[in-house]
Amino acid sequence: MATIAGSRRIRRTPFSDGVEAFGVKGYTVYNHMLLPTVFRSVVEDYHHLKSAVQVWDVAVERQVEIRGPDAGKLMQMLTPRDLRGMLPGMCYYVPMVDETGGMLNDPVAVMIAEDRYWISIADSDLLFWVKGLAYGLRLDVLVDEPDVSPLAIQGPKAEELAARVFGDKVKDLKFFRYGHFDFMGQDMIVARSGYSKQGGFEVYVEGAQYGMPLWNALIEAGKDLDVHAGCPNLIERIEGGLLSYGNDMTRDNTPHEAGLGRFCSTQTAIGCVGRDALLRVAKEGPVKQVRALRIEGDLPPCDREWPLMDGQRQVGTVTSAAWSPDFETNVAIGMVRMTHWEAKTDVDVVTQAGVFPAVVQETFWI
Ligand code: THG
């Protein structure tokens, strides 16, 4: 593909200088901002992520901040996950839906205080929906995008690296919990989370001016750990079944179709604007759902939806795919009709480079 022209609409991040110093080789655009996709090669980055530690510029995980007396009420309107048990110090993965039950985003919600939340969004303009609800319903809240940029530390040596910069106390953090940690006199929120299955942390860097100092400190402290700049890795995230909003599910899908039913408690999520719609579809169950698929052959890049066929009949789509060196097969994510979603079902994938045989899997790989 040709290169993308930089411009003000495609925002740089507080860490972009660090990313470029490591020789970033590819970018995508996510939330109108640059997201690195490859440093050495996707396969080299993959092996390194699974064996060492990487520092990721995930500033594209923008925050929608909700502040004020009605913050909790507005949060519950956005999601079918029951938020009543949420307390400061917790992060929740929360499907967010519109009034039809269609997915608008699949963010990580961070409860900063009783009356203050950050919604760490995937790639859609959720801010406008949240602002619209707040204004239309005259809620007592402020809704904005604050100057907060997440930096992820991911990989088997992430705990060691994070402890060197933030102190041994980070090791006590449980999955999807956060704490406040000091970096050069600045308070930072550090959570045990991140878009990989290798373990690690996300630092919510408040104030762009702290971006490069933190980046440099992590790179310096991790020299003997073989630390390298990295980014969400296509192969690893498919192996782990981590979904990509806009690719693996869209506004046309319910959370149940996306396989996110375990994050919904629609019956008790009183106030969720999609509650009635979701209760209706959850009763019957979805007629198509996300599945892991194994595909044979030398695939082209998955830069479009690939029809899944049983003979002349379309029975679904493949939405993400890549060659997995560790599992020695093409790993893929697709949306499969219920007639064909059972494990071991044989189907055909129609790509821009021909037709390839595929098999529905029982589970993801990691
Ligand atoms: N971290 C933060 N913000 C984010 C992402 C992130 N915003 C964009 C995008 N990623 C949102 N999507 C996801 C998808 C999966 C997960 C997190 C965000 C995730 N899932 C785990 C899993 O499926 O194994 C666990 C979820 C759970 O058990 O609660 O982590 O990565 N800040």
mmCIF file of N, CA and C and ligand atoms in Angstrom, residues 30-31 56 58 60-63 81 91-94 105-110 119-123 150 152 154 175-176 191-197 202 204 232 240-245 249 260 262-263 366, ligand 1:
data_model
loop_
_atom_site.group_PDB
_atom_site.id
_atom_site.type_symbol
_atom_site.label_atom_id
_atom_site.label_comp_id
_atom_site.label_asym_id
_atom_site.label_seq_id
_atom_site.Cartn_x
_atom_site.Cartn_y
_atom_site.Cartn_z
ATOM 1 N N TYR A 30 -6.299 5.304 14.304
ATOM 2 C CA TYR A 30 -7.245 4.773 15.284
ATOM 3 C C TYR A 30 -7.645 5.957 16.148
ATOM 4 N N ASN A 31 -8.907 6.206 16.289
ATOM 5 C CA ASN A 31 -9.374 7.400 17.002
ATOM 6 C C ASN A 31 -8.667 8.665 16.510
ATOM 7 N N TRP A 56 4.545 -0.046 24.546
ATOM 8 C CA TRP A 56 3.601 0.256 23.457
ATOM 9 C C TRP A 56 3.021 1.661 23.584
ATOM 10 N N VAL A 58 0.088 3.297 23.064
ATOM 11 C CA VAL A 58 -1.349 3.087 22.843
ATOM 12 C C VAL A 58 -2.131 4.329 23.294
ATOM 13 N N VAL A 60 -3.699 6.068 21.446
ATOM 14 C CA VAL A 60 -4.960 6.028 20.687
ATOM 15 C C VAL A 60 -6.127 5.520 21.527
ATOM 16 N N GLU A 61 -5.803 4.840 22.617
ATOM 17 C CA GLU A 61 -6.857 4.456 23.567
ATOM 18 C C GLU A 61 -7.246 5.731 24.314
ATOM 19 N N ARG A 62 -8.002 6.595 23.620
ATOM 20 C CA ARG A 62 -8.365 7.903 24.195
ATOM 21 C C ARG A 62 -9.370 7.713 25.322
ATOM 22 N N GLN A 63 -9.377 8.656 26.232
ATOM 23 C CA GLN A 63 -10.306 8.591 27.353
ATOM 24 C C GLN A 63 -11.495 9.520 27.105
ATOM 25 N N ARG A 81 -23.427 -4.132 31.059
ATOM 26 C CA ARG A 81 -22.735 -4.750 32.197
ATOM 27 C C ARG A 81 -23.190 -4.023 33.461
ATOM 28 N N CYS A 91 -11.059 -1.577 37.014
ATOM 29 C CA CYS A 91 -11.296 -1.401 35.584
ATOM 30 C C CYS A 91 -12.256 -2.509 35.154
ATOM 31 N N TYR A 92 -13.191 -2.185 34.276
ATOM 32 C CA TYR A 92 -14.132 -3.171 33.739
ATOM 33 C C TYR A 92 -14.079 -3.105 32.214
ATOM 34 N N TYR A 93 -14.031 -4.277 31.583
ATOM 35 C CA TYR A 93 -14.216 -4.344 30.127
ATOM 36 C C TYR A 93 -15.728 -4.283 29.895
ATOM 37 N N VAL A 94 -16.187 -3.261 29.178
ATOM 38 C CA VAL A 94 -17.634 -3.033 29.063
ATOM 39 C C VAL A 94 -18.088 -2.843 27.618
ATOM 40 N N ASN A 105 -18.908 0.480 20.909
ATOM 41 C CA ASN A 105 -17.510 0.458 21.324
ATOM 42 C C ASN A 105 -17.354 -0.685 22.334
ATOM 43 N N ASP A 106 -16.112 -1.085 22.596
ATOM 44 C CA ASP A 106 -15.863 -2.095 23.637
ATOM 45 C C ASP A 106 -14.705 -1.647 24.526
ATOM 46 N N PRO A 107 -14.917 -0.545 25.251
ATOM 47 C CA PRO A 107 -13.823 0.056 26.010
ATOM 48 C C PRO A 107 -13.529 -0.627 27.341
ATOM 49 N N VAL A 108 -12.444 -0.173 27.941
ATOM 50 C CA VAL A 108 -12.150 -0.462 29.343
ATOM 51 C C VAL A 108 -12.623 0.761 30.135
ATOM 52 N N ALA A 109 -13.522 0.540 31.085
ATOM 53 C CA ALA A 109 -13.969 1.633 31.951
ATOM 54 C C ALA A 109 -13.083 1.660 33.192
ATOM 55 N N VAL A 110 -12.659 2.849 33.565
ATOM 56 C CA VAL A 110 -11.796 3.036 34.734
ATOM 57 C C VAL A 110 -12.535 3.937 35.710
ATOM 58 N N ILE A 119 -13.455 6.385 30.229
ATOM 59 C CA ILE A 119 -13.818 5.295 29.322
ATOM 60 C C ILE A 119 -12.698 5.223 28.291
ATOM 61 N N SER A 120 -11.920 4.149 28.347
ATOM 62 C CA SER A 120 -10.728 4.003 27.506
ATOM 63 C C SER A 120 -11.134 3.318 26.203
ATOM 64 N N ILE A 121 -11.405 4.126 25.187
ATOM 65 C CA ILE A 121 -12.191 3.669 24.040
ATOM 66 C C ILE A 121 -11.406 2.960 22.938
ATOM 67 N N ALA A 122 -12.119 2.056 22.263
ATOM 68 C CA ALA A 122 -11.676 1.472 20.998
ATOM 69 C C ALA A 122 -12.015 2.472 19.881
ATOM 70 N N ASP A 123 -11.845 2.055 18.630
ATOM 71 C CA ASP A 123 -11.892 2.987 17.508
ATOM 72 C C ASP A 123 -13.306 3.355 17.054
ATOM 73 N N PRO A 150 -2.504 6.488 27.305
ATOM 74 C CA PRO A 150 -1.991 5.234 27.845
ATOM 75 C C PRO A 150 -0.690 4.788 27.165
ATOM 76 N N ALA A 152 1.533 1.200 27.287
ATOM 77 C CA ALA A 152 1.446 -0.178 27.794
ATOM 78 C C ALA A 152 2.836 -0.790 27.924
ATOM 79 N N GLN A 154 4.119 -4.634 28.034
ATOM 80 C CA GLN A 154 3.534 -5.963 27.813
ATOM 81 C C GLN A 154 4.625 -7.004 27.563
ATOM 82 N N PHE A 175 -5.300 -8.367 38.213
ATOM 83 C CA PHE A 175 -5.773 -8.128 36.838
ATOM 84 C C PHE A 175 -6.976 -7.182 36.841
ATOM 85 N N PHE A 176 -6.889 -6.160 36.014
ATOM 86 C CA PHE A 176 -7.934 -5.148 35.865
ATOM 87 C C PHE A 176 -8.161 -4.314 37.131
ATOM 88 N N ALA A 191 -2.437 0.340 35.723
ATOM 89 C CA ALA A 191 -3.359 -0.798 35.833
ATOM 90 C C ALA A 191 -2.675 -2.057 35.313
ATOM 91 N N ARG A 192 -3.076 -3.210 35.859
ATOM 92 C CA ARG A 192 -2.623 -4.475 35.279
ATOM 93 C C ARG A 192 -3.637 -4.862 34.194
ATOM 94 N N SER A 193 -3.315 -4.515 32.964
ATOM 95 C CA SER A 193 -4.218 -4.720 31.826
ATOM 96 C C SER A 193 -3.412 -4.536 30.552
ATOM 97 N N GLY A 194 -4.073 -4.662 29.429
ATOM 98 C CA GLY A 194 -3.399 -4.447 28.148
ATOM 99 C C GLY A 194 -3.895 -5.390 27.074
ATOM 100 N N TYR A 195 -3.695 -4.969 25.833
ATOM 101 C CA TYR A 195 -4.258 -5.675 24.676
ATOM 102 C C TYR A 195 -3.327 -6.783 24.204
ATOM 103 N N SER A 196 -2.940 -7.669 25.133
ATOM 104 C CA SER A 196 -2.200 -8.888 24.785
ATOM 105 C C SER A 196 -2.501 -9.905 25.867
ATOM 106 N N LYS A 197 -2.146 -11.164 25.601
ATOM 107 C CA LYS A 197 -2.332 -12.220 26.595
ATOM 108 C C LYS A 197 -1.016 -12.531 27.308
ATOM 109 N N GLU A 202 -0.767 -1.007 32.026
ATOM 110 C CA GLU A 202 -1.027 0.194 31.253
ATOM 111 C C GLU A 202 -0.907 1.394 32.187
ATOM 112 N N TYR A 204 -1.694 5.278 32.565
ATOM 113 C CA TYR A 204 -2.515 6.351 32.019
ATOM 114 C C TYR A 204 -1.756 7.659 32.268
ATOM 115 N N PRO A 232 0.319 -3.377 19.664
ATOM 116 C CA PRO A 232 -0.603 -4.511 19.607
ATOM 117 C C PRO A 232 -0.250 -5.372 18.399
ATOM 118 N N GLY A 240 -5.176 -14.961 20.909
ATOM 119 C CA GLY A 240 -5.785 -14.751 22.215
ATOM 120 C C GLY A 240 -7.267 -14.415 22.151
ATOM 121 N N GLY A 241 -7.805 -14.246 20.950
ATOM 122 C CA GLY A 241 -9.230 -13.930 20.826
ATOM 123 C C GLY A 241 -9.583 -12.541 21.309
ATOM 124 N N LEU A 242 -8.628 -11.622 21.236
ATOM 125 C CA LEU A 242 -8.919 -10.225 21.597
ATOM 126 C C LEU A 242 -9.549 -9.554 20.386
ATOM 127 N N LEU A 243 -10.768 -9.082 20.534
ATOM 128 C CA LEU A 243 -11.531 -8.550 19.409
ATOM 129 C C LEU A 243 -11.118 -7.119 19.087
ATOM 130 N N SER A 244 -11.278 -6.762 17.815
ATOM 131 C CA SER A 244 -10.975 -5.418 17.346
ATOM 132 C C SER A 244 -12.262 -4.779 16.845
ATOM 133 N N TYR A 245 -12.720 -3.740 17.550
ATOM 134 C CA TYR A 245 -13.954 -3.057 17.158
ATOM 135 C C TYR A 245 -13.767 -2.412 15.782
ATOM 136 N N MET A 249 -16.278 -6.831 15.101
ATOM 137 C CA MET A 249 -17.685 -6.496 15.367
ATOM 138 C C MET A 249 -17.886 -5.007 15.113
ATOM 139 N N LEU A 260 -19.472 -11.504 23.615
ATOM 140 C CA LEU A 260 -19.209 -10.745 24.835
ATOM 141 C C LEU A 260 -20.370 -10.839 25.825
ATOM 142 N N ARG A 262 -20.645 -12.718 28.250
ATOM 143 C CA ARG A 262 -20.176 -12.866 29.638
ATOM 144 C C ARG A 262 -19.918 -11.522 30.304
ATOM 145 N N PHE A 263 -19.853 -10.458 29.516
ATOM 146 C CA PHE A 263 -19.679 -9.127 30.102
ATOM 147 C C PHE A 263 -21.000 -8.366 30.164
ATOM 148 N N ILE A 366 -4.838 -19.032 22.714
ATOM 149 C CA ILE A 366 -4.283 -18.697 24.041
ATOM 150 C C ILE A 366 -5.269 -17.859 24.842
HETATM 151 N N1 THG B 1 -6.718 -1.148 27.200
HETATM 152 C C1 THG B 1 -7.260 0.071 27.414
HETATM 153 N N2 THG B 1 -8.083 0.643 26.541
HETATM 154 C C2 THG B 1 -8.395 -0.024 25.396
HETATM 155 C C3 THG B 1 -7.877 -1.289 25.125
HETATM 156 C C4 THG B 1 -6.999 -1.858 26.072
HETATM 157 N N3 THG B 1 -9.225 0.579 24.485
HETATM 158 C C5 THG B 1 -9.329 0.006 23.173
HETATM 159 C C6 THG B 1 -9.364 -1.500 23.183
HETATM 160 N N4 THG B 1 -8.224 -1.986 23.974
HETATM 161 C C7 THG B 1 -10.653 -1.989 23.769
HETATM 162 N N5 THG B 1 -10.845 -3.421 23.577
HETATM 163 C C8 THG B 1 -10.435 -4.359 24.511
HETATM 164 C C9 THG B 1 -10.544 -5.692 24.170
HETATM 165 C C10 THG B 1 -10.134 -6.656 25.063
HETATM 166 C C11 THG B 1 -9.638 -6.297 26.304
HETATM 167 C C12 THG B 1 -9.529 -4.970 26.630
HETATM 168 C C13 THG B 1 -9.942 -3.995 25.732
HETATM 169 C C14 THG B 1 -9.207 -7.300 27.305
HETATM 170 N N6 THG B 1 -9.847 -8.490 27.355
HETATM 171 C C15 THG B 1 -9.391 -9.559 28.215
HETATM 172 C C16 THG B 1 -9.711 -10.882 27.529
HETATM 173 O O1 THG B 1 -10.633 -10.921 26.734
HETATM 174 O O2 THG B 1 -9.001 -11.828 27.811
HETATM 175 C C17 THG B 1 -9.967 -9.581 29.612
HETATM 176 C C18 THG B 1 -11.242 -8.907 29.879
HETATM 177 C C19 THG B 1 -11.779 -9.202 31.282
HETATM 178 O O3 THG B 1 -11.696 -10.362 31.715
HETATM 179 O O4 THG B 1 -12.290 -8.280 31.940
HETATM 180 O O5 THG B 1 -8.297 -7.066 28.082
HETATM 181 O O6 THG B 1 -6.463 -2.980 25.916
HETATM 182 N N7 THG B 1 -6.952 0.736 28.529
#
